[in-house]
Each structure stands twice: as structure tokens, then as C-alpha cells.
């Protein structure tokens, strides 16, 4: 039986959503949007303002923004492609909220991200603290630019 795949993503501005939809098409996966209970405004995302919501969250390692829903059928999947923008060199803290909400034991999580300048940095190490030791986290790919469905399919086959 073929492994069931899910593309789960958080997108504050729509850029990661676009990449996630293309990836889901490329790997024949279901799609799940990780949505915050309180949506982010453009003021919340102002990384130059130390008092903006995103700055406050990223400066607090214990920050766990609430999710809009907690009904993802994680148990039904073997491989989860997990996408997000890179904020301050890491995944936004809502990704840890998502990982801590579900049991990913025995699953493979492949990270993909959108970044304006930095790579994954310590992202995988930080996220590993939010899942069981029986979860495999793989640093995948930065999907900046306009990757084609075909190039995403070829990349996913190497994982």
C-alpha cells in the first residue's frame, strides 16, 4: 500500500500557502492549513517592531500561539511535509503548537520553508523537542522562488 502523505503548512501572508499547494499537487498529498486562532495582521508581522506580535512570540521560547482548530487527521498519514516561513532564523512558534498537539510517533516529517534571507538554521533541532523520539524530522528544502510541480516531484522522490 502506498504511503499516505499530507502537506501541512502555516502561511501568514500567502507565500507559503502557494508553495504548499504546488507541493501537494507534486507529491499527490492531502493539504492541511495550520491556522492561528487569532489571525496575524500586517502589523503583527512587522519584524522591525520589537513589540509586534511575531517579535514577541519569537523572543519567547515558551510561546505557543493557539490553533484555530485541532482536528487534523495526523494518524492517517505516514509522511507529513511541514511548511512555514522562516522567522528570525526559525520556524514560527505556532509550528511547535501544532507538533505538540498531535502524536507524530513513527512518522516522517519533511520540513520545507520560505525564507527572505536565512536557511533552516537550528529549526530542525528546535522542532525535535516538540515531538517524540520516534518521529523522524528531515530538513527538506527552501521553496523560495517559483519551483515547478515537476521539480518538486523530483525533489520529493529523493526523500
JSON list of C-alpha atoms in Angstrom, two decimals, residues 3-151:
[
{"chain": "A", "resi": 3, "resn": "UNK", "atom": "CA", "xyz": [2.28, 5.72, 1.98]},
{"chain": "A", "resi": 4, "resn": "UNK", "atom": "CA", "xyz": [-0.28, 8.43, 2.64]},
{"chain": "A", "resi": 5, "resn": "UNK", "atom": "CA", "xyz": [1.13, 11.93, 2.51]},
{"chain": "A", "resi": 6, "resn": "UNK", "atom": "CA", "xyz": [-0.01, 15.21, 3.99]},
{"chain": "A", "resi": 7, "resn": "UNK", "atom": "CA", "xyz": [1.24, 18.70, 3.29]},
{"chain": "A", "resi": 8, "resn": "UNK", "atom": "CA", "xyz": [0.58, 20.73, 6.45]},
{"chain": "A", "resi": 9, "resn": "UNK", "atom": "CA", "xyz": [1.52, 24.39, 6.34]},
{"chain": "A", "resi": 10, "resn": "UNK", "atom": "CA", "xyz": [1.34, 27.70, 8.13]},
{"chain": "A", "resi": 11, "resn": "UNK", "atom": "CA", "xyz": [1.24, 30.80, 5.96]},
{"chain": "A", "resi": 12, "resn": "UNK", "atom": "CA", "xyz": [0.92, 34.28, 7.42]},
{"chain": "A", "resi": 13, "resn": "UNK", "atom": "CA", "xyz": [0.96, 36.14, 4.10]},
{"chain": "A", "resi": 14, "resn": "UNK", "atom": "CA", "xyz": [0.02, 33.57, 1.45]},
{"chain": "A", "resi": 15, "resn": "UNK", "atom": "CA", "xyz": [3.51, 32.84, 0.08]},
{"chain": "A", "resi": 16, "resn": "UNK", "atom": "CA", "xyz": [3.95, 29.55, 1.95]},
{"chain": "A", "resi": 17, "resn": "UNK", "atom": "CA", "xyz": [0.36, 28.58, 1.04]},
{"chain": "A", "resi": 18, "resn": "UNK", "atom": "CA", "xyz": [1.17, 28.88, -2.64]},
{"chain": "A", "resi": 19, "resn": "UNK", "atom": "CA", "xyz": [4.28, 26.68, -2.31]},
{"chain": "A", "resi": 20, "resn": "UNK", "atom": "CA", "xyz": [2.35, 24.14, -0.18]},
{"chain": "A", "resi": 21, "resn": "UNK", "atom": "CA", "xyz": [-0.43, 23.78, -2.74]},
{"chain": "A", "resi": 22, "resn": "UNK", "atom": "CA", "xyz": [2.09, 23.19, -5.52]},
{"chain": "A", "resi": 23, "resn": "UNK", "atom": "CA", "xyz": [3.96, 20.63, -3.38]},
{"chain": "A", "resi": 24, "resn": "UNK", "atom": "CA", "xyz": [0.73, 18.79, -2.51]},
{"chain": "A", "resi": 25, "resn": "UNK", "atom": "CA", "xyz": [-0.02, 18.53, -6.22]},
{"chain": "A", "resi": 26, "resn": "UNK", "atom": "CA", "xyz": [3.53, 17.31, -6.95]},
{"chain": "A", "resi": 27, "resn": "UNK", "atom": "CA", "xyz": [3.51, 14.54, -4.32]},
{"chain": "A", "resi": 28, "resn": "UNK", "atom": "CA", "xyz": [-0.19, 13.65, -4.56]},
{"chain": "A", "resi": 29, "resn": "UNK", "atom": "CA", "xyz": [-0.78, 14.61, -0.93]},
{"chain": "A", "resi": 30, "resn": "UNK", "atom": "CA", "xyz": [-3.70, 15.96, 1.05]},
{"chain": "A", "resi": 31, "resn": "UNK", "atom": "CA", "xyz": [-3.46, 19.57, 2.21]},
{"chain": "A", "resi": 32, "resn": "UNK", "atom": "CA", "xyz": [-3.97, 20.97, 5.71]},
{"chain": "A", "resi": 33, "resn": "UNK", "atom": "CA", "xyz": [-3.60, 24.60, 6.73]},
{"chain": "A", "resi": 34, "resn": "UNK", "atom": "CA", "xyz": [-2.30, 25.31, 10.23]},
{"chain": "A", "resi": 35, "resn": "UNK", "atom": "CA", "xyz": [-4.32, 28.38, 11.17]},
{"chain": "A", "resi": 36, "resn": "UNK", "atom": "CA", "xyz": [-3.87, 30.55, 14.25]},
{"chain": "A", "resi": 37, "resn": "UNK", "atom": "CA", "xyz": [-6.93, 31.13, 16.44]},
{"chain": "A", "resi": 38, "resn": "UNK", "atom": "CA", "xyz": [-6.19, 34.85, 16.11]},
{"chain": "A", "resi": 39, "resn": "UNK", "atom": "CA", "xyz": [-5.09, 35.63, 12.53]},
{"chain": "A", "resi": 40, "resn": "UNK", "atom": "CA", "xyz": [-1.93, 37.68, 12.05]},
{"chain": "A", "resi": 41, "resn": "UNK", "atom": "CA", "xyz": [-2.27, 41.24, 10.79]},
{"chain": "A", "resi": 42, "resn": "UNK", "atom": "CA", "xyz": [0.42, 43.04, 8.81]},
{"chain": "A", "resi": 43, "resn": "UNK", "atom": "CA", "xyz": [1.26, 44.99, 12.00]},
{"chain": "A", "resi": 44, "resn": "UNK", "atom": "CA", "xyz": [1.69, 41.64, 13.83]},
{"chain": "A", "resi": 45, "resn": "UNK", "atom": "CA", "xyz": [4.23, 40.60, 11.21]},
{"chain": "A", "resi": 46, "resn": "UNK", "atom": "CA", "xyz": [6.39, 43.74, 11.40]},
{"chain": "A", "resi": 47, "resn": "UNK", "atom": "CA", "xyz": [9.74, 42.21, 12.28]},
{"chain": "A", "resi": 48, "resn": "UNK", "atom": "CA", "xyz": [11.29, 45.67, 12.67]},
{"chain": "A", "resi": 49, "resn": "UNK", "atom": "CA", "xyz": [8.97, 46.42, 15.62]},
{"chain": "A", "resi": 50, "resn": "UNK", "atom": "CA", "xyz": [10.17, 44.70, 18.80]},
{"chain": "A", "resi": 51, "resn": "UNK", "atom": "CA", "xyz": [6.63, 44.99, 20.21]},
{"chain": "A", "resi": 52, "resn": "UNK", "atom": "CA", "xyz": [4.88, 43.34, 17.26]},
{"chain": "A", "resi": 53, "resn": "UNK", "atom": "CA", "xyz": [3.13, 40.04, 17.95]},
{"chain": "A", "resi": 54, "resn": "UNK", "atom": "CA", "xyz": [5.57, 37.99, 15.86]},
{"chain": "A", "resi": 55, "resn": "UNK", "atom": "CA", "xyz": [8.60, 39.61, 17.52]},
{"chain": "A", "resi": 56, "resn": "UNK", "atom": "CA", "xyz": [7.21, 38.94, 21.00]},
{"chain": "A", "resi": 57, "resn": "UNK", "atom": "CA", "xyz": [6.38, 35.31, 20.13]},
{"chain": "A", "resi": 58, "resn": "UNK", "atom": "CA", "xyz": [9.76, 34.61, 18.57]},
{"chain": "A", "resi": 59, "resn": "UNK", "atom": "CA", "xyz": [11.61, 36.13, 21.52]},
{"chain": "A", "resi": 60, "resn": "UNK", "atom": "CA", "xyz": [9.77, 33.83, 23.95]},
{"chain": "A", "resi": 61, "resn": "UNK", "atom": "CA", "xyz": [10.79, 30.15, 23.52]},
{"chain": "A", "resi": 62, "resn": "UNK", "atom": "CA", "xyz": [7.72, 29.08, 25.51]},
{"chain": "A", "resi": 63, "resn": "UNK", "atom": "CA", "xyz": [5.28, 30.94, 23.24]},
{"chain": "A", "resi": 64, "resn": "UNK", "atom": "CA", "xyz": [2.61, 28.63, 21.79]},
{"chain": "A", "resi": 65, "resn": "UNK", "atom": "CA", "xyz": [0.01, 30.59, 19.79]},
{"chain": "A", "resi": 66, "resn": "UNK", "atom": "CA", "xyz": [-3.40, 28.90, 19.88]},
{"chain": "A", "resi": 67, "resn": "UNK", "atom": "CA", "xyz": [-4.63, 26.98, 16.84]},
{"chain": "A", "resi": 68, "resn": "UNK", "atom": "CA", "xyz": [-7.95, 27.77, 15.13]},
{"chain": "A", "resi": 69, "resn": "UNK", "atom": "CA", "xyz": [-8.75, 24.04, 15.03]},
{"chain": "A", "resi": 70, "resn": "UNK", "atom": "CA", "xyz": [-7.22, 20.84, 16.31]},
{"chain": "A", "resi": 71, "resn": "UNK", "atom": "CA", "xyz": [-8.90, 18.27, 14.07]},
{"chain": "A", "resi": 72, "resn": "UNK", "atom": "CA", "xyz": [-6.13, 17.32, 11.63]},
{"chain": "A", "resi": 73, "resn": "UNK", "atom": "CA", "xyz": [-6.20, 13.58, 10.91]},
{"chain": "A", "resi": 74, "resn": "UNK", "atom": "CA", "xyz": [-2.49, 13.09, 11.58]},
{"chain": "A", "resi": 75, "resn": "UNK", "atom": "CA", "xyz": [-2.94, 9.40, 12.41]},
{"chain": "A", "resi": 76, "resn": "UNK", "atom": "CA", "xyz": [-3.98, 8.73, 8.81]},
{"chain": "A", "resi": 77, "resn": "UNK", "atom": "CA", "xyz": [-0.62, 9.74, 7.32]},
{"chain": "A", "resi": 78, "resn": "UNK", "atom": "CA", "xyz": [2.86, 8.22, 7.13]},
{"chain": "A", "resi": 79, "resn": "UNK", "atom": "CA", "xyz": [4.74, 11.25, 5.77]},
{"chain": "A", "resi": 80, "resn": "UNK", "atom": "CA", "xyz": [3.98, 14.85, 6.61]},
{"chain": "A", "resi": 81, "resn": "UNK", "atom": "CA", "xyz": [5.55, 17.68, 4.63]},
{"chain": "A", "resi": 82, "resn": "UNK", "atom": "CA", "xyz": [5.53, 20.58, 7.10]},
{"chain": "A", "resi": 83, "resn": "UNK", "atom": "CA", "xyz": [5.86, 24.07, 5.69]},
{"chain": "A", "resi": 84, "resn": "UNK", "atom": "CA", "xyz": [6.28, 27.52, 7.18]},
{"chain": "A", "resi": 85, "resn": "UNK", "atom": "CA", "xyz": [8.02, 30.84, 6.69]},
{"chain": "A", "resi": 86, "resn": "UNK", "atom": "CA", "xyz": [11.36, 31.25, 8.46]},
{"chain": "A", "resi": 87, "resn": "UNK", "atom": "CA", "xyz": [11.06, 33.91, 11.17]},
{"chain": "A", "resi": 88, "resn": "UNK", "atom": "CA", "xyz": [14.21, 35.04, 12.98]},
{"chain": "A", "resi": 89, "resn": "UNK", "atom": "CA", "xyz": [16.06, 32.01, 11.61]},
{"chain": "A", "resi": 90, "resn": "UNK", "atom": "CA", "xyz": [13.49, 29.51, 12.96]},
{"chain": "A", "resi": 91, "resn": "UNK", "atom": "CA", "xyz": [10.00, 28.13, 12.40]},
{"chain": "A", "resi": 92, "resn": "UNK", "atom": "CA", "xyz": [7.25, 30.34, 13.87]},
{"chain": "A", "resi": 93, "resn": "UNK", "atom": "CA", "xyz": [6.24, 29.14, 17.35]},
{"chain": "A", "resi": 94, "resn": "UNK", "atom": "CA", "xyz": [2.79, 28.10, 16.06]},
{"chain": "A", "resi": 95, "resn": "UNK", "atom": "CA", "xyz": [4.59, 25.18, 14.40]},
{"chain": "A", "resi": 96, "resn": "UNK", "atom": "CA", "xyz": [5.56, 23.93, 17.86]},
{"chain": "A", "resi": 97, "resn": "UNK", "atom": "CA", "xyz": [1.92, 24.35, 18.96]},
{"chain": "A", "resi": 98, "resn": "UNK", "atom": "CA", "xyz": [0.91, 22.12, 16.04]},
{"chain": "A", "resi": 99, "resn": "UNK", "atom": "CA", "xyz": [3.61, 19.50, 16.70]},
{"chain": "A", "resi": 100, "resn": "UNK", "atom": "CA", "xyz": [2.78, 19.33, 20.42]},
{"chain": "A", "resi": 101, "resn": "UNK", "atom": "CA", "xyz": [-0.95, 18.92, 19.72]},
{"chain": "A", "resi": 102, "resn": "UNK", "atom": "CA", "xyz": [-0.69, 15.62, 17.82]},
{"chain": "A", "resi": 103, "resn": "UNK", "atom": "CA", "xyz": [1.16, 12.30, 18.09]},
{"chain": "A", "resi": 104, "resn": "UNK", "atom": "CA", "xyz": [3.72, 12.02, 15.28]},
{"chain": "A", "resi": 105, "resn": "UNK", "atom": "CA", "xyz": [5.35, 8.82, 16.63]},
{"chain": "A", "resi": 106, "resn": "UNK", "atom": "CA", "xyz": [6.55, 6.60, 13.78]},
{"chain": "A", "resi": 107, "resn": "UNK", "atom": "CA", "xyz": [6.00, 9.31, 11.18]},
{"chain": "A", "resi": 108, "resn": "UNK", "atom": "CA", "xyz": [8.41, 11.13, 8.91]},
{"chain": "A", "resi": 109, "resn": "UNK", "atom": "CA", "xyz": [8.16, 14.92, 8.90]},
{"chain": "A", "resi": 110, "resn": "UNK", "atom": "CA", "xyz": [9.86, 16.64, 5.97]},
{"chain": "A", "resi": 111, "resn": "UNK", "atom": "CA", "xyz": [10.39, 20.35, 6.54]},
{"chain": "A", "resi": 112, "resn": "UNK", "atom": "CA", "xyz": [10.03, 22.93, 3.80]},
{"chain": "A", "resi": 113, "resn": "UNK", "atom": "CA", "xyz": [10.13, 26.66, 4.22]},
{"chain": "A", "resi": 114, "resn": "UNK", "atom": "CA", "xyz": [10.06, 30.07, 2.63]},
{"chain": "A", "resi": 115, "resn": "UNK", "atom": "CA", "xyz": [12.77, 32.48, 3.68]},
{"chain": "A", "resi": 116, "resn": "UNK", "atom": "CA", "xyz": [13.68, 36.00, 2.81]},
{"chain": "A", "resi": 117, "resn": "UNK", "atom": "CA", "xyz": [17.33, 35.51, 3.66]},
{"chain": "A", "resi": 118, "resn": "UNK", "atom": "CA", "xyz": [18.22, 32.77, 6.10]},
{"chain": "A", "resi": 119, "resn": "UNK", "atom": "CA", "xyz": [18.28, 28.99, 5.83]},
{"chain": "A", "resi": 120, "resn": "UNK", "atom": "CA", "xyz": [16.81, 26.44, 8.24]},
{"chain": "A", "resi": 121, "resn": "UNK", "atom": "CA", "xyz": [19.43, 27.20, 10.90]},
{"chain": "A", "resi": 122, "resn": "UNK", "atom": "CA", "xyz": [18.56, 25.35, 14.14]},
{"chain": "A", "resi": 123, "resn": "UNK", "atom": "CA", "xyz": [14.93, 24.83, 13.11]},
{"chain": "A", "resi": 124, "resn": "UNK", "atom": "CA", "xyz": [15.02, 21.02, 13.00]},
{"chain": "A", "resi": 125, "resn": "UNK", "atom": "CA", "xyz": [16.76, 20.78, 16.39]},
{"chain": "A", "resi": 126, "resn": "UNK", "atom": "CA", "xyz": [14.21, 23.12, 17.99]},
{"chain": "A", "resi": 127, "resn": "UNK", "atom": "CA", "xyz": [11.25, 21.27, 16.45]},
{"chain": "A", "resi": 128, "resn": "UNK", "atom": "CA", "xyz": [12.58, 17.86, 17.57]},
{"chain": "A", "resi": 129, "resn": "UNK", "atom": "CA", "xyz": [11.92, 18.97, 21.15]},
{"chain": "A", "resi": 130, "resn": "UNK", "atom": "CA", "xyz": [8.18, 19.15, 20.32]},
{"chain": "A", "resi": 131, "resn": "UNK", "atom": "CA", "xyz": [7.77, 15.56, 19.08]},
{"chain": "A", "resi": 132, "resn": "UNK", "atom": "CA", "xyz": [8.50, 12.07, 20.39]},
{"chain": "A", "resi": 133, "resn": "UNK", "atom": "CA", "xyz": [11.88, 10.46, 19.82]},
{"chain": "A", "resi": 134, "resn": "UNK", "atom": "CA", "xyz": [10.08, 8.03, 17.46]},
{"chain": "A", "resi": 135, "resn": "UNK", "atom": "CA", "xyz": [9.41, 10.84, 14.98]},
{"chain": "A", "resi": 136, "resn": "UNK", "atom": "CA", "xyz": [11.85, 11.42, 12.15]},
{"chain": "A", "resi": 137, "resn": "UNK", "atom": "CA", "xyz": [12.37, 15.05, 11.18]},
{"chain": "A", "resi": 138, "resn": "UNK", "atom": "CA", "xyz": [14.12, 15.65, 7.87]},
{"chain": "A", "resi": 139, "resn": "UNK", "atom": "CA", "xyz": [15.37, 19.07, 6.78]},
{"chain": "A", "resi": 140, "resn": "UNK", "atom": "CA", "xyz": [13.90, 19.38, 3.34]},
{"chain": "A", "resi": 141, "resn": "UNK", "atom": "CA", "xyz": [14.13, 22.39, 1.11]},
{"chain": "A", "resi": 142, "resn": "UNK", "atom": "CA", "xyz": [13.67, 26.12, 0.95]},
{"chain": "A", "resi": 143, "resn": "UNK", "atom": "CA", "xyz": [10.96, 26.68, -1.65]},
{"chain": "A", "resi": 144, "resn": "UNK", "atom": "CA", "xyz": [11.79, 30.28, -2.48]},
{"chain": "A", "resi": 145, "resn": "UNK", "atom": "CA", "xyz": [11.04, 31.39, -5.99]},
{"chain": "A", "resi": 146, "resn": "UNK", "atom": "CA", "xyz": [8.93, 29.56, -8.49]},
{"chain": "A", "resi": 147, "resn": "UNK", "atom": "CA", "xyz": [9.61, 25.84, -8.27]},
{"chain": "A", "resi": 148, "resn": "UNK", "atom": "CA", "xyz": [7.68, 23.83, -10.83]},
{"chain": "A", "resi": 149, "resn": "UNK", "atom": "CA", "xyz": [5.45, 20.92, -9.90]},
{"chain": "A", "resi": 150, "resn": "UNK", "atom": "CA", "xyz": [7.84, 18.65, -11.82]},
{"chain": "A", "resi": 151, "resn": "UNK", "atom": "CA", "xyz": [10.94, 19.88, -9.94]}
]
